[in-house]
Tab-separated table of C-alpha atoms and ligand atoms in Angstrom:
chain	number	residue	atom	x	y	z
A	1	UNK	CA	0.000	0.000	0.000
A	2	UNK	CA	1.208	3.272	-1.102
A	3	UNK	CA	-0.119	7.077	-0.361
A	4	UNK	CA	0.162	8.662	-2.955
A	5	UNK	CA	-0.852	12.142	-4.323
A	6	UNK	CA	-4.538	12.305	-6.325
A	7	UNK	CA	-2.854	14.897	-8.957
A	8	UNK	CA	-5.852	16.606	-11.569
A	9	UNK	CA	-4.052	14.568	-14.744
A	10	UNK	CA	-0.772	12.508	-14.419
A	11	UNK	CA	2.332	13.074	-13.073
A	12	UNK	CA	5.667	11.035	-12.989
A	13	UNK	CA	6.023	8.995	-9.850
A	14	UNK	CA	8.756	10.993	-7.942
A	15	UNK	CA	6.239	13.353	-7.682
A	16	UNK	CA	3.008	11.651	-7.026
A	17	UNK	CA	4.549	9.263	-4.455
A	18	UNK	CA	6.677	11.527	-2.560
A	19	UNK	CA	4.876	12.876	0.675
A	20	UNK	CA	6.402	14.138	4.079
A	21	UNK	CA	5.932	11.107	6.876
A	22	UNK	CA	6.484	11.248	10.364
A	23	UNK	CA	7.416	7.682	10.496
A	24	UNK	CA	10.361	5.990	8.458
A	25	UNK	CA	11.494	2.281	8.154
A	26	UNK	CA	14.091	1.275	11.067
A	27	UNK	CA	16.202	0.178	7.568
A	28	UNK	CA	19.478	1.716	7.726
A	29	UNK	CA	20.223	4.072	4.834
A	30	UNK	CA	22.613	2.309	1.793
A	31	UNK	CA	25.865	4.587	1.267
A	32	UNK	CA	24.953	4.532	-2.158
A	33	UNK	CA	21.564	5.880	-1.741
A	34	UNK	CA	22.801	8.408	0.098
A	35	UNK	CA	25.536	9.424	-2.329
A	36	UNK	CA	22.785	9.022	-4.961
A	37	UNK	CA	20.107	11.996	-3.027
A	38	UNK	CA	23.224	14.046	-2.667
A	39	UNK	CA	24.783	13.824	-5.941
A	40	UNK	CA	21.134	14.702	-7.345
A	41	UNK	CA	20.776	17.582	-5.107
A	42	UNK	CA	24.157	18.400	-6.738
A	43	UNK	CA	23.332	18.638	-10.627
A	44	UNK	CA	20.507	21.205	-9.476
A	45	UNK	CA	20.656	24.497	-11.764
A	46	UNK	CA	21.590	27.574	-10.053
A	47	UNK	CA	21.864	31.167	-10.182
A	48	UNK	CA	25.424	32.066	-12.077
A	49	UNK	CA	26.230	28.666	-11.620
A	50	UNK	CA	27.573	29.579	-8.128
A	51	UNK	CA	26.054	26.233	-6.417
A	52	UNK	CA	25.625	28.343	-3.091
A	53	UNK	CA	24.441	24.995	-1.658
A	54	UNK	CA	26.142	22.747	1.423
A	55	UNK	CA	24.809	19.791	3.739
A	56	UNK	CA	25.651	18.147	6.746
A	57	UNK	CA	24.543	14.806	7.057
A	58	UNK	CA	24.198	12.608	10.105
A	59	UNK	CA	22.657	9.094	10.351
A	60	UNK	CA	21.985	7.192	12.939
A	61	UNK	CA	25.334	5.110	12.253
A	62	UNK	CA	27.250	8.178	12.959
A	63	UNK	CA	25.349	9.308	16.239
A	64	UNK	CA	27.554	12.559	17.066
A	65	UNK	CA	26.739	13.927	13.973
A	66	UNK	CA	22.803	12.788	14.085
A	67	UNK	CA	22.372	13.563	17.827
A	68	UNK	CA	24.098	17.410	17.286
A	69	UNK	CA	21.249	17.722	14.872
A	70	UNK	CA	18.658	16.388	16.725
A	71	UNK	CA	19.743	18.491	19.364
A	72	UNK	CA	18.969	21.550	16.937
A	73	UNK	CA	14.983	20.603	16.305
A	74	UNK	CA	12.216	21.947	18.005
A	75	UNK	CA	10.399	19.792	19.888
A	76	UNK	CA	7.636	19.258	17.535
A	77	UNK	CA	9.895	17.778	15.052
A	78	UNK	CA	12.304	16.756	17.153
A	79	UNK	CA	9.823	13.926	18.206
A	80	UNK	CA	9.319	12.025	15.372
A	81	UNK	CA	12.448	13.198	13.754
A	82	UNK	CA	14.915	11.828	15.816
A	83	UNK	CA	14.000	8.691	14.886
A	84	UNK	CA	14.806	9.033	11.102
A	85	UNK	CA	17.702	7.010	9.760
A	86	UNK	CA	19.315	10.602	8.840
A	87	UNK	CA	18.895	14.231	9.148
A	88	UNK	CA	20.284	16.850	6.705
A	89	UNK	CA	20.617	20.307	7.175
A	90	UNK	CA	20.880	22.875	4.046
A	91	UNK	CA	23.153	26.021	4.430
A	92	UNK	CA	23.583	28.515	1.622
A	93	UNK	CA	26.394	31.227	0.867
A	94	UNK	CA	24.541	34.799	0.799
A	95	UNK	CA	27.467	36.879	-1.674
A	96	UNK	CA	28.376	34.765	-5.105
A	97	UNK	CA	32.427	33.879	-4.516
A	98	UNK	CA	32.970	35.285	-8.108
A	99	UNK	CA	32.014	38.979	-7.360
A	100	UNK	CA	31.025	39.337	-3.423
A	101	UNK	CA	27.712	40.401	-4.581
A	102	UNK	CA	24.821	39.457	-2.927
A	103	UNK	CA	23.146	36.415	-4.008
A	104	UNK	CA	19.082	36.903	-4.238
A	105	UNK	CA	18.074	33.868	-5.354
A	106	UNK	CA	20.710	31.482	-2.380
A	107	UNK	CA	17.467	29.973	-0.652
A	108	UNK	CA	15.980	29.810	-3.737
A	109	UNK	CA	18.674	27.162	-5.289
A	110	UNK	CA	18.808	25.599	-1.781
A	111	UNK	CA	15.153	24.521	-3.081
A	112	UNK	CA	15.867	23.326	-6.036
A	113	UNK	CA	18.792	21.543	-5.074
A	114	UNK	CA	16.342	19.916	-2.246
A	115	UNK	CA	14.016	19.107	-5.081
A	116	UNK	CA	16.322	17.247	-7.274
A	117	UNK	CA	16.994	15.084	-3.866
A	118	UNK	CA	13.558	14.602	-3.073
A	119	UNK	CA	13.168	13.436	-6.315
A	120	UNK	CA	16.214	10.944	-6.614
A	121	UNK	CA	14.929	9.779	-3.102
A	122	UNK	CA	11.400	8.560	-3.563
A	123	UNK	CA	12.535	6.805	-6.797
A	124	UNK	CA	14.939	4.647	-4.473
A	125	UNK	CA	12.104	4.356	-1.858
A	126	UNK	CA	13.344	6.859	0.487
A	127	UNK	CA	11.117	9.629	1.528
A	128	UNK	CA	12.238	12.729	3.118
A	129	UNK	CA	10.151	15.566	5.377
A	130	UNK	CA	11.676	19.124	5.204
A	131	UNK	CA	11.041	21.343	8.178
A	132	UNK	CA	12.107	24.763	9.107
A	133	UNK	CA	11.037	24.602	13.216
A	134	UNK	CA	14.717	23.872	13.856
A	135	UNK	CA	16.975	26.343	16.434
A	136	UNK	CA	18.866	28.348	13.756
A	137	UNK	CA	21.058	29.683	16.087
A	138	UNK	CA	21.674	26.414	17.456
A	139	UNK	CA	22.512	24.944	13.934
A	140	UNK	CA	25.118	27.935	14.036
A	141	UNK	CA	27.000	27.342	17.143
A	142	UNK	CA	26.770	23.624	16.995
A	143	UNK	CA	28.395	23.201	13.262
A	144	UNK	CA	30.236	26.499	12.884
A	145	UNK	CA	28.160	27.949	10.281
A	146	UNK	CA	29.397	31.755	9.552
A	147	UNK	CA	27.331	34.545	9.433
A	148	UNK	CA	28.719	34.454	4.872
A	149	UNK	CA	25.803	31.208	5.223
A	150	UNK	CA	22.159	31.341	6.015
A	151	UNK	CA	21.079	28.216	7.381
A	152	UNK	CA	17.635	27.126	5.387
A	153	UNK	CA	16.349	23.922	6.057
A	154	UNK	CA	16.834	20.559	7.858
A	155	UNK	CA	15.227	16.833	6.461
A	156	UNK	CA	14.898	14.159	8.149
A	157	UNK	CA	14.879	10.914	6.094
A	158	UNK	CA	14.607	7.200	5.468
A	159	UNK	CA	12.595	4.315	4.060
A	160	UNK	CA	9.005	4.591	3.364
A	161	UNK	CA	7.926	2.859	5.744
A	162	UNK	CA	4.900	-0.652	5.183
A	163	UNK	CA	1.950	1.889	5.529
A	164	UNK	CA	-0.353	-1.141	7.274
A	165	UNK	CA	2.973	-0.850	9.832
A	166	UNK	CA	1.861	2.217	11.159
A	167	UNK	CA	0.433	2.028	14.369
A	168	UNK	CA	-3.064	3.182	15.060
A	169	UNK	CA	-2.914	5.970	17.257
A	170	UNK	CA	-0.401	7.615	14.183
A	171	UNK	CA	-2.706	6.231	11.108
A	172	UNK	CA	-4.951	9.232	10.981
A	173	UNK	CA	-2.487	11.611	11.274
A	174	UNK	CA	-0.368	10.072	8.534
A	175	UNK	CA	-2.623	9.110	6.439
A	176	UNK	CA	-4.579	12.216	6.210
A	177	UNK	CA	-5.034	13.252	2.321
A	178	UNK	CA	-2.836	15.729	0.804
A	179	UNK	CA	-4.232	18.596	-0.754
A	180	UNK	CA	-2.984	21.710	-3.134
A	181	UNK	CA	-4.546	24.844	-4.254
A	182	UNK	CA	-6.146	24.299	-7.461
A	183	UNK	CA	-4.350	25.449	-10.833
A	184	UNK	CA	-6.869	28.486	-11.130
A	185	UNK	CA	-5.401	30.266	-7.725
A	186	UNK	CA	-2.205	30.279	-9.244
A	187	UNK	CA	-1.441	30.300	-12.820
A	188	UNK	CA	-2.801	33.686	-14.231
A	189	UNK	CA	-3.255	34.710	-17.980
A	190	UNK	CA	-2.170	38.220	-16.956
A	191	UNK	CA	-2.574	41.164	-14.066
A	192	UNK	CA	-6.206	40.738	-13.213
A	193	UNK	CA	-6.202	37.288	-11.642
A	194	UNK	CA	-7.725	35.738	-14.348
A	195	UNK	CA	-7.101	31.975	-14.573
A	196	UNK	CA	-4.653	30.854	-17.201
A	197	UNK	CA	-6.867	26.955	-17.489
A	198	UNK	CA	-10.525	27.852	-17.912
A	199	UNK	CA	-10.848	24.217	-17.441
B	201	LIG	C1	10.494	24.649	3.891
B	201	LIG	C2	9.568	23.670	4.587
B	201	LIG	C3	9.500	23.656	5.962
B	201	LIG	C4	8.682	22.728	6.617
B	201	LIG	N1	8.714	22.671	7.991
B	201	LIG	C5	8.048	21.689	8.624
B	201	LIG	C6	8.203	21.503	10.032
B	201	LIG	O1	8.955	22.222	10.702
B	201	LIG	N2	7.501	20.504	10.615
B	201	LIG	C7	6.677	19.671	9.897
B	201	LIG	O2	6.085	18.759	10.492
B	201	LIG	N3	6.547	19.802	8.550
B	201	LIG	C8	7.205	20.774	7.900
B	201	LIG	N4	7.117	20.894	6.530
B	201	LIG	C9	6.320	19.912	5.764
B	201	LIG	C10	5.050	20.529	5.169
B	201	LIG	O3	4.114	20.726	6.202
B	201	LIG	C11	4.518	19.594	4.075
B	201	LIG	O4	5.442	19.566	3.015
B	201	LIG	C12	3.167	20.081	3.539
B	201	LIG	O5	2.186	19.980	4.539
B	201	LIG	C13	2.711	19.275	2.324
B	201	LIG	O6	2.657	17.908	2.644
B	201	LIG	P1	3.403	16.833	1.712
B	201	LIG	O7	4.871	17.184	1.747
B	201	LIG	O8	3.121	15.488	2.356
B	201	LIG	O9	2.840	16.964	0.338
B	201	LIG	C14	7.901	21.818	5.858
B	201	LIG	C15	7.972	21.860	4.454
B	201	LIG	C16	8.808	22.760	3.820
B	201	LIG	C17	8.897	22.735	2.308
């Protein structure tokens, strides 16, 4: 059994099956799964080229890592989260190196980056949940990230987990559809909001 997004007309399958659980297989994560999400996340297009992206990983095989990131979660997240087989966290250098300029679009190619992984991930059964309630300053101090680097996001990841696995008190929560804003609240056909899809 799979949850996977009801999409208006059809999608390809790293995007229909990807979601954001709270729950992950107790599977370790493969090395070469891992260098696979990463490796996406690196081919990701970017502003000048300038690839303002970085990660630290830590999984669970590697607790000093994975418990200094746990450590910088709120505890909402940190939860469920702790129990993923690894957490990420996305930096981002704020000036391009070539010019010292500032770099507007940094976050931006964070996401994209993030979306190439996401991608790579669910098609090797991995599914990842991005959240921003994490301490920034914590992140800072903990890892040594400069004040040249805004930190941007952490992930916490593993394998999809058997969805009949999930124990009942979680099933509602996890299971709960997934909805978007329809096409017509935001694709225009010009400046006065009118839908670009009549249909
Ligand atoms: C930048 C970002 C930050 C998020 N932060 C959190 C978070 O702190 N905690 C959480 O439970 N979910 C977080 N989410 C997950 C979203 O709530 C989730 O992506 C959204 O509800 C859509 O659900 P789906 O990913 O299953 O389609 C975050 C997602 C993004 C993209």
């Amino acid at each position: 059994m799979e949850k996977t997004a009801v999409t208006d007309i059809p999608l390809i399958e790293s995007i229909y099956k990807r979601w954001s659980p709270r729950i992950f297989a107790e599977t370790p994560v493969s090395n070469e799964h891992l260098r696979q999400i990463l490796e996406a996340a690196r081919w990701a297009p970017s502003c000048f080229n300038a690839q303002p992206w970085s990660f630290i990983v830590g999984t669970q095989e590697n607790p000093e890592t994975f418990e200094k990131l746990s450590e910088c979660l709120m505890p909402g997240n940190k939860d469920w989260a702790a129990k993923a087989s690894f957490l990420i966290l996305a930096f981002t250098e704020l000036n391009f190196s070539h010019n010292g300029k500032p770099n507007r679009d940094a976050s931006h190619d964070v996401g994209l980056a993030l979306g190439n992984l996401l991608n790579q991930s669910t098609m090797l059964g991995l599914q990842a949940h991005l959240m921003a309630g994490f301490s920034v300053e914590s992140a800072r101090e903990l890892f040594g990230i400069p004040e040249t680097h805004a930190t941007v996001t952490m992930l916490a990841l593993g394998y999809q987990v058997d969805l009949e696995a999930i124990p009942e008190e979680l099933r509602e929560r996890e299971l709960a559809p997934r909805t978007r804003k329809p096409l017509s609240e935001i694709v225009f056909s010009g400046s006065n909001n009118e839908p670009f899809f009549t249909n």
